[in-house]
Coordinates of C-alpha atoms in Angstrom, one line a residue:
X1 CA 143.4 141.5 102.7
X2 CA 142.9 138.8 105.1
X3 CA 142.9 134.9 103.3
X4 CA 139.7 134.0 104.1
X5 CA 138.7 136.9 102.1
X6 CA 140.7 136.9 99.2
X7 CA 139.8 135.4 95.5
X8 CA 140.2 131.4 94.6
X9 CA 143.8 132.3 93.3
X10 CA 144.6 133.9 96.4
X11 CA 143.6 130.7 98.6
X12 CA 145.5 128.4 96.5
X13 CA 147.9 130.4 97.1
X14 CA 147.6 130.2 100.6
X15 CA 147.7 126.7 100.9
X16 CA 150.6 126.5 99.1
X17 CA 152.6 128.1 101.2
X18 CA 151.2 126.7 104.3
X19 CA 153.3 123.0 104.3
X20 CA 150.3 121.6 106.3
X21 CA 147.4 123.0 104.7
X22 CA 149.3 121.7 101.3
X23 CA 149.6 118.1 102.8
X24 CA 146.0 118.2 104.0
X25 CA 145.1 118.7 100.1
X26 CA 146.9 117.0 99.2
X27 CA 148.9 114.1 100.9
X28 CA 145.4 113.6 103.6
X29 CA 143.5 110.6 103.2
X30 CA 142.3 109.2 106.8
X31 CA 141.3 110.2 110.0
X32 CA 144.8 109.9 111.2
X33 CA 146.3 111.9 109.1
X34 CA 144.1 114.7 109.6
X35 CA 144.8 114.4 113.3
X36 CA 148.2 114.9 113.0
X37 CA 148.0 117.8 110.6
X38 CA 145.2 119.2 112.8
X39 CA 147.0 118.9 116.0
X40 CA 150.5 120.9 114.3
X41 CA 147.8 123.3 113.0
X42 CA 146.3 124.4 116.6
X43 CA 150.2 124.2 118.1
X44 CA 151.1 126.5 115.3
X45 CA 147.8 129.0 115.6
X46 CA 146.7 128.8 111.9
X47 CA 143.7 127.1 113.0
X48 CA 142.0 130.4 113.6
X49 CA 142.5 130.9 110.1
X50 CA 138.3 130.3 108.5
X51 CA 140.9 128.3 105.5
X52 CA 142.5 125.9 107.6
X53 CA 139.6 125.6 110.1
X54 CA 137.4 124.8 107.1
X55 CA 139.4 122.1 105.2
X56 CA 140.0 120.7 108.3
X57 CA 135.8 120.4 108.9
X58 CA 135.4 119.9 105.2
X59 CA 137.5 116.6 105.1
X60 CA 136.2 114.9 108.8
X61 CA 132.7 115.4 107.4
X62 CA 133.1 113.1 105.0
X63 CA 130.5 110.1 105.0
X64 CA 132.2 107.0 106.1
X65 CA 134.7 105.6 106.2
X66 CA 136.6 108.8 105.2
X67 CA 135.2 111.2 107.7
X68 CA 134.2 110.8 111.3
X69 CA 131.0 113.7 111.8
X70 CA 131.3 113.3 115.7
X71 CA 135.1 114.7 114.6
X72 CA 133.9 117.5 112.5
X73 CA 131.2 118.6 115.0
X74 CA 134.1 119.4 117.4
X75 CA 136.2 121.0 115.1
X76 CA 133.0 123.1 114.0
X77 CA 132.3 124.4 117.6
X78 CA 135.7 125.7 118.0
X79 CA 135.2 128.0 114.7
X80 CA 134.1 131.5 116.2
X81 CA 131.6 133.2 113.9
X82 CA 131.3 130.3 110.9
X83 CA 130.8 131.5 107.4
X84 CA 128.7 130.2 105.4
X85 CA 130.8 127.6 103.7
X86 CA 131.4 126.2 107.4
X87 CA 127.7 126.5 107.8
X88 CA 126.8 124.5 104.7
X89 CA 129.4 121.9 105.1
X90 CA 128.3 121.0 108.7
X91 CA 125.1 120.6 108.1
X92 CA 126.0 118.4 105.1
X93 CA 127.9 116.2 106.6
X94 CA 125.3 115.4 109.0
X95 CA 122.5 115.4 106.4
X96 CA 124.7 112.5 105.3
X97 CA 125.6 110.8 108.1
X98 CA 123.4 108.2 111.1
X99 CA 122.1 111.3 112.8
X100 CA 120.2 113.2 109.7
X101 CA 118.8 114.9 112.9
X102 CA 121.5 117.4 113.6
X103 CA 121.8 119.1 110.2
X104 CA 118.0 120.5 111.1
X105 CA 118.6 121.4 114.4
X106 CA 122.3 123.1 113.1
X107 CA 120.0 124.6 110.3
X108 CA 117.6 126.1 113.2
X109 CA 120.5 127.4 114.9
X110 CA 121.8 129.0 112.0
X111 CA 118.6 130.6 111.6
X112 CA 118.0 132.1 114.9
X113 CA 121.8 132.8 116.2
X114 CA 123.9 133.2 113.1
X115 CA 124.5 136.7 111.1
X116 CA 125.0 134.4 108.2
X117 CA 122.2 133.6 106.9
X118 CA 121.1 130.3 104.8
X119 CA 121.8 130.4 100.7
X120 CA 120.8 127.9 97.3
X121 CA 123.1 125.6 98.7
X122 CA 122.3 125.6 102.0
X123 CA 118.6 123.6 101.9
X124 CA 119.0 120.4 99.7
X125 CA 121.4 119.5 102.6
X126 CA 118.4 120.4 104.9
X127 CA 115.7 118.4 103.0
X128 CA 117.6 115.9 102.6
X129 CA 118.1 114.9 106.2
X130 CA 114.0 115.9 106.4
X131 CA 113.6 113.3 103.7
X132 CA 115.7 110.5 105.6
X133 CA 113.9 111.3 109.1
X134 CA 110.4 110.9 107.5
X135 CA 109.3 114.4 108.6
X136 CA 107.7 115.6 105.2
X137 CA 105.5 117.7 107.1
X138 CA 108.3 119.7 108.7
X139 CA 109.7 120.1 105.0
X140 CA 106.7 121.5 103.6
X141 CA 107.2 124.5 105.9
X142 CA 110.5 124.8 104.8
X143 CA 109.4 124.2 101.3
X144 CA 106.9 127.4 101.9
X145 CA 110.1 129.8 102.7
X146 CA 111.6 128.0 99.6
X147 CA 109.1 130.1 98.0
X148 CA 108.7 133.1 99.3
X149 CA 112.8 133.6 98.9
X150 CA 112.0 133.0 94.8
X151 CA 114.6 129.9 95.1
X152 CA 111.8 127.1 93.5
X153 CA 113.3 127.6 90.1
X154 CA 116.7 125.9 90.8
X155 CA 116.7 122.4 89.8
X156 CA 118.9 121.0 92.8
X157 CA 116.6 122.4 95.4
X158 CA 113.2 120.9 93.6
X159 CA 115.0 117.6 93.1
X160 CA 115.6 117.3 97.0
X161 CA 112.0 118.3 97.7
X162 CA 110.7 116.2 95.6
X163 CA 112.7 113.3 96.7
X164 CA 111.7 114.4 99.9
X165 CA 108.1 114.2 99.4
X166 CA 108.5 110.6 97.4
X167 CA 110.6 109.1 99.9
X168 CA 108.3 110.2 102.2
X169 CA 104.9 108.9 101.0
X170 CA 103.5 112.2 99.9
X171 CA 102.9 110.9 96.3
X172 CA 100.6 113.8 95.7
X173 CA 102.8 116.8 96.6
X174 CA 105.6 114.9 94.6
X175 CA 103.7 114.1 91.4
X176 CA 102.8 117.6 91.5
X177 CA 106.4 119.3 91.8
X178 CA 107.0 116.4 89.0
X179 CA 104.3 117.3 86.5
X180 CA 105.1 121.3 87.0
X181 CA 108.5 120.8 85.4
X182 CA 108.4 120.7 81.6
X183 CA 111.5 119.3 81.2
X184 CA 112.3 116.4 84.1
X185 CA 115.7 115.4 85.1
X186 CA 116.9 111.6 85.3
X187 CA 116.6 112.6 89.0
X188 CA 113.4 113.6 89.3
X189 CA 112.3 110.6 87.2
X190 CA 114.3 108.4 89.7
X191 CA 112.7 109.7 92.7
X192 CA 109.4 109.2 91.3
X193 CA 110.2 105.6 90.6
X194 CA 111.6 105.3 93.8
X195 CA 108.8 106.9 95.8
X196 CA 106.1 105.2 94.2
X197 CA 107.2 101.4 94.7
X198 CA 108.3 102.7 98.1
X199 CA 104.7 103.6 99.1
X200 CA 103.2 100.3 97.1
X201 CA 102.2 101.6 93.8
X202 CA 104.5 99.1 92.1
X203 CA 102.5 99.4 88.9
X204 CA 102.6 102.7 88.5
X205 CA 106.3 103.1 89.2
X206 CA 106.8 100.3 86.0
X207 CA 104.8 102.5 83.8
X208 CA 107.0 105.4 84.8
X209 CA 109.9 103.2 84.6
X210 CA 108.6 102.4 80.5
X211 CA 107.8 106.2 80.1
X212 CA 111.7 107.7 80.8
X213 CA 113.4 109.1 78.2
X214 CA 116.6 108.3 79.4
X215 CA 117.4 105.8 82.0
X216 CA 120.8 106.0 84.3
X217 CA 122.3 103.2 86.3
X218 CA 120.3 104.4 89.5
X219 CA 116.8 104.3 87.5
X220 CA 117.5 100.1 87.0
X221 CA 118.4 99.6 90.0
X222 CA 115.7 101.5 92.0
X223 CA 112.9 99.4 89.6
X224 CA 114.4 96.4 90.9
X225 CA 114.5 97.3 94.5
X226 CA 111.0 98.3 93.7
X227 CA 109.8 95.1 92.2
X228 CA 112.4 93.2 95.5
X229 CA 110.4 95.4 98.0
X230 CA 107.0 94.6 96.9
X231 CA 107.5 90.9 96.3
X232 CA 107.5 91.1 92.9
X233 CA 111.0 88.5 93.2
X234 CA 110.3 86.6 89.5
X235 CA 109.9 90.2 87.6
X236 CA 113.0 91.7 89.6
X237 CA 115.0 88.8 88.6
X238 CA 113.6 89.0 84.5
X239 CA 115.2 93.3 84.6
X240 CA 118.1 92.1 85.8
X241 CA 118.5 90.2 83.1
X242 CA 117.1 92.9 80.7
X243 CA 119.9 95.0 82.6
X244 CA 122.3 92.6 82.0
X245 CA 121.7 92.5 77.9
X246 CA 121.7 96.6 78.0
X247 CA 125.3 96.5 79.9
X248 CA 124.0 97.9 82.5
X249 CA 126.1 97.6 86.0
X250 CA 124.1 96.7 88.9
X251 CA 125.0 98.9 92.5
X252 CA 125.8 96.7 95.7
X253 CA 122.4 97.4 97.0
X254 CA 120.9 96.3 93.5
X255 CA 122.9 92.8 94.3
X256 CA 121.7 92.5 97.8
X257 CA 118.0 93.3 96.1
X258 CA 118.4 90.5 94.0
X259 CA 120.1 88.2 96.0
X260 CA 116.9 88.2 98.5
X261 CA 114.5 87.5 95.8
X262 CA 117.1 84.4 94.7
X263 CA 116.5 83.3 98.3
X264 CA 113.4 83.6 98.6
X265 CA 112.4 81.5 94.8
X266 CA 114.6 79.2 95.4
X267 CA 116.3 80.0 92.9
X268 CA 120.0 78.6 93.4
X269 CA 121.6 78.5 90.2
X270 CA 120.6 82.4 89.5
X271 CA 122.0 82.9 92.7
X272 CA 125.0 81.3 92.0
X273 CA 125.7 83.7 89.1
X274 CA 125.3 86.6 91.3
X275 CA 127.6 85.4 93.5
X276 CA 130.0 84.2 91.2
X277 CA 129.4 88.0 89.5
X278 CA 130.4 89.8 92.9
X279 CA 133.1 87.8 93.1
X280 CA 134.5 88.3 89.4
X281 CA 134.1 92.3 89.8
X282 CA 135.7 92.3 93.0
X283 CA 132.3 93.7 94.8
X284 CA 133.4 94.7 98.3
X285 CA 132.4 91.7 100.5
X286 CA 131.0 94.0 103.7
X287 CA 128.4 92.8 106.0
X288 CA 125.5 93.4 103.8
X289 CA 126.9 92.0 100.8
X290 CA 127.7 88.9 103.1
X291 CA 124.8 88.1 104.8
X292 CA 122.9 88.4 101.8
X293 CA 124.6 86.0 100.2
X294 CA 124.8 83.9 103.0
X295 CA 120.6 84.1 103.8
X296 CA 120.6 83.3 99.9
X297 CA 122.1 80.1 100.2
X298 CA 120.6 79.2 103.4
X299 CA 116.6 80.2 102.0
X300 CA 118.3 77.8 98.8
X301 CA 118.6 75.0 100.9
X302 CA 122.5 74.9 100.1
X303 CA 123.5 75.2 103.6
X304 CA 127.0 73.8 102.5
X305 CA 127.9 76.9 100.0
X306 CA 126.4 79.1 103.1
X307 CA 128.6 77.7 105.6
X308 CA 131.6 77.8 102.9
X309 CA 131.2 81.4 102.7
X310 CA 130.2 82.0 106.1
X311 CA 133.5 80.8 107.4
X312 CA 135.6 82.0 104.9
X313 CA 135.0 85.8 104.9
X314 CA 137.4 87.8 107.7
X315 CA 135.0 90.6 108.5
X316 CA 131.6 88.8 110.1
X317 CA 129.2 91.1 111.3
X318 CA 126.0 90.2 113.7
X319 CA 123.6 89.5 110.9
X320 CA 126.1 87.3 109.2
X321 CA 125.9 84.9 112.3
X322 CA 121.9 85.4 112.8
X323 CA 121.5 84.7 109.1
X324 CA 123.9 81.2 109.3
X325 CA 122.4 80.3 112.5
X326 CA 118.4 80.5 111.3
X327 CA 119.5 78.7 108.3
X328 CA 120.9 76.0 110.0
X329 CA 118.1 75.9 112.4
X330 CA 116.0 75.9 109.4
X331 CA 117.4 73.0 107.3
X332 CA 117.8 70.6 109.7
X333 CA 121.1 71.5 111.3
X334 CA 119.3 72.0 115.0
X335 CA 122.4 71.1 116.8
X336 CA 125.1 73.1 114.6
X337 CA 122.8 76.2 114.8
X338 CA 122.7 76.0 118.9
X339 CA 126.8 75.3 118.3
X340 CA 127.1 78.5 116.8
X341 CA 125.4 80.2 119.2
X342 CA 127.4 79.1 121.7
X343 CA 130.5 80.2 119.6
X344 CA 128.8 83.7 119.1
X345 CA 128.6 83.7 122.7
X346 CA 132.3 83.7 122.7
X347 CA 133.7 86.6 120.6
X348 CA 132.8 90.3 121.2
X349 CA 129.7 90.4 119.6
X350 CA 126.5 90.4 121.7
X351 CA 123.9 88.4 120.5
X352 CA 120.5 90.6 119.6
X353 CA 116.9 89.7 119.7
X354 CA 117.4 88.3 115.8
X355 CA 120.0 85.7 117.3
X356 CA 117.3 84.4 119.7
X357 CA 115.0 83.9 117.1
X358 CA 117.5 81.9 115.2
X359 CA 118.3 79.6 118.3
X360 CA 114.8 79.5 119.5
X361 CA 114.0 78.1 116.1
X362 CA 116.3 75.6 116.1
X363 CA 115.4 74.3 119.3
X364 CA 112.1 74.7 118.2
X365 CA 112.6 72.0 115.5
X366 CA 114.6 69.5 117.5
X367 CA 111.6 69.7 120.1
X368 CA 114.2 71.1 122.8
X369 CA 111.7 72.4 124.9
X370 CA 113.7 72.9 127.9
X371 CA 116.7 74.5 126.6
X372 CA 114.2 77.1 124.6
X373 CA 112.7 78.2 128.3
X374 CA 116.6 78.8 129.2
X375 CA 117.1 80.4 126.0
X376 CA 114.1 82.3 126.7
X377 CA 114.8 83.1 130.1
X378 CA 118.9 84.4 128.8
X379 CA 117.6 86.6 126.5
X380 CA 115.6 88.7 129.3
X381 CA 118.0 88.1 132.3
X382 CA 121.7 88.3 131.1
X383 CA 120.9 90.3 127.7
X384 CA 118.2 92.7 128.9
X385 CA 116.6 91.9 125.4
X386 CA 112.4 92.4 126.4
X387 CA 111.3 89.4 123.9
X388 CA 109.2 90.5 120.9
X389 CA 105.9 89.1 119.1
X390 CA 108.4 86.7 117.0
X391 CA 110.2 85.2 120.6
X392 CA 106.9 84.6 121.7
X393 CA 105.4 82.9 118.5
X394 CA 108.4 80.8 118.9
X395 CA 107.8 80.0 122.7
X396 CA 103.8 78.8 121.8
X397 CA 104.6 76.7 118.8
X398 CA 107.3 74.6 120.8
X399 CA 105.1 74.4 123.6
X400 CA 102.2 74.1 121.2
X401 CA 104.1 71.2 119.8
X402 CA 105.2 69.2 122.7
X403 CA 101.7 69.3 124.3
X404 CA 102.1 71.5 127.2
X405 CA 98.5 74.2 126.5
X406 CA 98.7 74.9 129.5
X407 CA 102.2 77.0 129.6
X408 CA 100.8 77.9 126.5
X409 CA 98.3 79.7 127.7
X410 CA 100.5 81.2 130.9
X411 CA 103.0 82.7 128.4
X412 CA 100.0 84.2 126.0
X413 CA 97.9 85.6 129.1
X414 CA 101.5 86.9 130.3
X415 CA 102.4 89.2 127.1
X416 CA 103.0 93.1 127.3
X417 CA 101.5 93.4 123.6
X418 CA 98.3 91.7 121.8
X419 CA 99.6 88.4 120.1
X420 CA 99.1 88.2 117.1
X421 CA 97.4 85.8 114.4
X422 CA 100.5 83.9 114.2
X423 CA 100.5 83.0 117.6
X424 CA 96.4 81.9 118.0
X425 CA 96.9 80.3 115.0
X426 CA 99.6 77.8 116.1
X427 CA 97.8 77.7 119.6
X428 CA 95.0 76.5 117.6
X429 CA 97.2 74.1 115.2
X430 CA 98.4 72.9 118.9
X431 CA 94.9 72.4 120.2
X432 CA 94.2 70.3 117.2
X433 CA 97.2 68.0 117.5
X434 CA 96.0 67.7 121.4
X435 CA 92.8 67.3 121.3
X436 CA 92.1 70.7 123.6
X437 CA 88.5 72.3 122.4
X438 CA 88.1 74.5 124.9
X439 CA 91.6 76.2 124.2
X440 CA 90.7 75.4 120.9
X441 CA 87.7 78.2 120.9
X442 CA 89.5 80.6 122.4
X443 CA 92.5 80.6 119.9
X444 CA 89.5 80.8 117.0
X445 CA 87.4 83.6 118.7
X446 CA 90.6 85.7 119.3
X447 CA 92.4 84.5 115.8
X448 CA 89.1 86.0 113.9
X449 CA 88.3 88.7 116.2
X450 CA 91.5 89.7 114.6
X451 CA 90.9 89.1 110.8
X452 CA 87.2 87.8 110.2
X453 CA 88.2 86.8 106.6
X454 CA 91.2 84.7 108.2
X455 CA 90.3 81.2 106.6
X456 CA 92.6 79.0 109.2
X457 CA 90.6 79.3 111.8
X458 CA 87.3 78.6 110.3
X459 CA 89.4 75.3 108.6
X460 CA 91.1 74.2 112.1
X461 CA 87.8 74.5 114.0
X462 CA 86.0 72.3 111.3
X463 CA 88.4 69.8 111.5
X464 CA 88.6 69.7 115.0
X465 CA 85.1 69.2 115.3
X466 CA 85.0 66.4 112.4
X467 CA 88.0 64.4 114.2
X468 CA 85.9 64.4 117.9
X469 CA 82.7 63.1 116.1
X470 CA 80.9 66.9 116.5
X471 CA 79.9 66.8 112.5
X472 CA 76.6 69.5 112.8
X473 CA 79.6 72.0 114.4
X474 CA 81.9 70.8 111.4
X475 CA 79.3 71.5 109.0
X476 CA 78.6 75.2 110.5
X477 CA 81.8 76.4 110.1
X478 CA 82.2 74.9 106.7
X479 CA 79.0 76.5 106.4
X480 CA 79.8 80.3 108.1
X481 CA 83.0 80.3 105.5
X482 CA 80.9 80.0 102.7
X483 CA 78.1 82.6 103.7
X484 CA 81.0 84.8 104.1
X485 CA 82.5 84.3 101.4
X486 CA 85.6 82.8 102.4
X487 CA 88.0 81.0 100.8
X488 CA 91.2 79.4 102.2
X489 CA 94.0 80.1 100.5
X490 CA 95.7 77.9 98.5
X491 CA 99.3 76.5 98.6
X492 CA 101.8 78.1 96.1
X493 CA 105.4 76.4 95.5
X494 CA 108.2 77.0 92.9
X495 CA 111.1 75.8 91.2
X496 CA 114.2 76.6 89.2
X497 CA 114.8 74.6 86.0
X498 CA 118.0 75.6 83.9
X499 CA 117.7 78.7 85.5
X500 CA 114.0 79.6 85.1
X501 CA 111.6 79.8 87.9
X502 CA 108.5 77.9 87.4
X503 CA 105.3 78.9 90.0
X504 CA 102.7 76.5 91.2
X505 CA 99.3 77.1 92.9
X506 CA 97.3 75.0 94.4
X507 CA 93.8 75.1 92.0
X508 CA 95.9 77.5 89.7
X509 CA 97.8 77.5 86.5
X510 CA 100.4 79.4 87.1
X511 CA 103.3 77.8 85.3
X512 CA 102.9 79.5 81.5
X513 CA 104.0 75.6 80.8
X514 CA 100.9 73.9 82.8
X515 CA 99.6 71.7 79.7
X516 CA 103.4 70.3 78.6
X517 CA 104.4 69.8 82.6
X518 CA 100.8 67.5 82.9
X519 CA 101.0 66.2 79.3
X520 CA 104.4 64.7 80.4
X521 CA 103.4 63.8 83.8
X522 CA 100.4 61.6 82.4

């Protein structure tokens, strides 16, 4: 009986006596070592064994930064007539890997060419890589066959099409695969959760969240992402430190999560502690724990601890030097940012359209109008980078700002998209400053042509009016706000104090606090 054929026993067997199909079981753990044993495999022939052809696919479809997929796809087109183990584990791989892509056009194949046809394990793999393309709709035919094969029943295949539908947006299909089961998995409650504050329904994935049985590591950290995702940065930060009290370890992207909501509160000495946490557990510093961290501190206003760790990690990825340069751009540190740029300039990494932004800021608060136009002009001539809504909000508010509405207008007039209300409003802002009330119009007609409840330009227009003496004009915007019920919206700041965050609104009592914070201040 041939080995591909025979019982487990018998393929253990196998192995064993094969010194190189042992070793790759055994003694194999990177890419290079598979090479090796791979390449005295093919000299000796037993490659053309389905074993050894299929632990050699099996371990190069790892995810990363085991496996290499691009690997495994050639060693899977050399395979004549793949079983279905070499089927399923293809298609795995890529369901796993940057290209979720391939695993559905492998699956297609497998349906129309292969004698081997698909099994139970075969189509979570499949709508998995449906869920992570966004292609719900190409799942729910898929999902059809699911049923008329009688395979609905197992629990793995309804977990991936319902995390399919979730992660997808199609709440309703997913609530309904949900409520059908009597007896929900921690899974299914996770992609529920997940779903749910994915597609905005933050309130509805808490009361899920309060309604689980039983909770795993996964379900804390999804509700935090959820409540991180939504801007919901104050109640992310208050789990965490339920989390914390319920021994409860949080996941790297659970860090990142609330890392960004430390940033953008403010709050410094909370994000101290996660740092100081990563640090103390031995959290993998990688480029997306690190820029996190760094983007923390620099949102913080602690560009010193930013820079510390900036300079003092080995492996610094592209978004580690866009997030230190906009922060240095951002705090004051015009002239370090455009340094670092330069420096960036210098090793093998190619500046993106993010680094522009972060060096166009800078520039734009040092009022370095002419080495923004030669930034400007870089990023599109040497870079091939076709500037973005952001590059050209940048370009009108330091042109805006140093007076010159009339390239202003030549760079507005000269966009491949529709700008947006960030760039009429600082035209307007500009026009203000300047004293320009024809420009001025325009910017207003075009800023609430885009959002007629957009207060900023009814405000601006009112005050410009007011400053030139034009008081009836003033008054009829004031007056067009109110028939329209508009209100402008009010300022909001916050603070940390011993490690709580306290919220301010303009006109609004926020702060739980309000009466002792003004009882003292009077």
């Amino acid at each position: 009986m041939p080995p591909s054929v025979c019982s487990s026993t018998s393929i253990s067997k196998f192995i064993s006596d094969q010194p190189y199909l042992h070793m790759l079981e055994t003694k194999c753990t990177t890419m290079t070592d598979l090479k090796k044993i791979h390449a005295h495999l093919i000299k000796t022939g037993l490659i053309k064994d389905k074993i050894a052809s299929s632990r050699v696919l099996a371990f190069s479809a790892k995810s990363p930064p085991i496996g290499d997929i691009n690997y495994a796809n050639l060693v899977f087109t050399q395979i004549q007539n793949p079983n279905l183990f070499i089927w399923n584990t293809i298609i795995r791989g890529f369901s796993e890997s940057s290209t979720p892509q391939y695993a559905i056009h492998l699956f297609i194949d497998m349906l129309t060419t292969s004698e081997v046809q698909p099994q139970l394990l075969t189509y979570p793999s499949v709508f998995k890589a449906y869920a992570r393309r966004g292609l719900a709709k190409n799942g729910a035919q898929l999902h059809g066959r699911i049923i008329k094969l009688g395979l609905d029943f197992d629990t793995f295949i309804r977990n991936t099409l319902l995390h399919m539908y979730a992660n997808c947006g199609f709440l309703v299909e997913a609530r309904k695969l949900f409520d059908e089961d009597e007896v929900q998995d921690v899974v299914a409650w996770n992609s529920m959760i997940m779903g749910l504050a994915k597609s905005g329904e933050i309130d509805d994935s808490w009361r899920l969240f309060g309604e689980m049985p039983n909770r795993n590591d996964v379900s804390w950290n999804s509700m935090i992402s959820g409540f991180v995702r939504n801007g919901m940065w104050s109640e992310a930060l208050d789990l965490f430190s339920t989390m914390q009290k319920e021994k409860i370890k949080p996941s790297e992207f659970t860090l990142v999560s609330l890392l960004n909501a430390c940033g953008h509160l403010g709050a410094l000495e909370q994000g101290n502690w996660i740092y100081n946490y990563v640090k103390k557990n031995n959290v993998e510093l990688n480029v997306i724990v690190v820029t996190a961290i760094i983007d923390m501190y620099c949102k913080c206003g602690n560009i010193e601890m930013a820079w510390q760790v900036f300079e003092s990690v080995p492996n610094k990825g592209l978004s580690s030097w866009n997030s230190m340069i906009l922060g240095l751009g951002t705090n004051g540190f015009e002239d370090e940012a455009i340094k670092l740029f330069a420096r960036l300039q210098c090793t093998n990494l190619k500046p993106d359209s993010v680094s522009f932004i972060g060096v166009l800021t800078a520039c734009n608060h040092s009022g370095l109008v002419d080495k923004a136009k030669d930034y400007f002009q870089l990023m599109k001539k040497e870079y091939g980078i076709e500037p973005s809504i952001k590059h050209y909000g940048c370009m009108v508010d330091i042109l805006g700002r140093a007076g010159l509405l009339e390239e202003v207008e030549e760079v507005i007039r000269s966009m491949k998209m529709e700008p947006d209300a960030v760039i009429w409003g600082s035209l307007l802002s500009a026009c203000r400053s300047h004293g320009n009330m024809a420009l001025a119009r325009w910017s207003a007609e075009n800023l609430l042509e885009l959002d007629p409840n957009e207060s900023s330009g009814y405000v601006l227009m009112a005050n410009m009016y007011a400053a030139s003496g034009q008081f009836e004009e003033a008054m009829d915007e004031r007056i067009s706000m109110k028939e329209k019920q508009i209100e402008k919206e009010p300022g909001c700041s916050s603070i940390e104090v011993n490690g709580e965050v306290h919220e301010f609104a303009s006109g609004r009592k926020l702060d739980s606090q309000f009466h002792d914070i003004y009882s003292l201040m009077h």
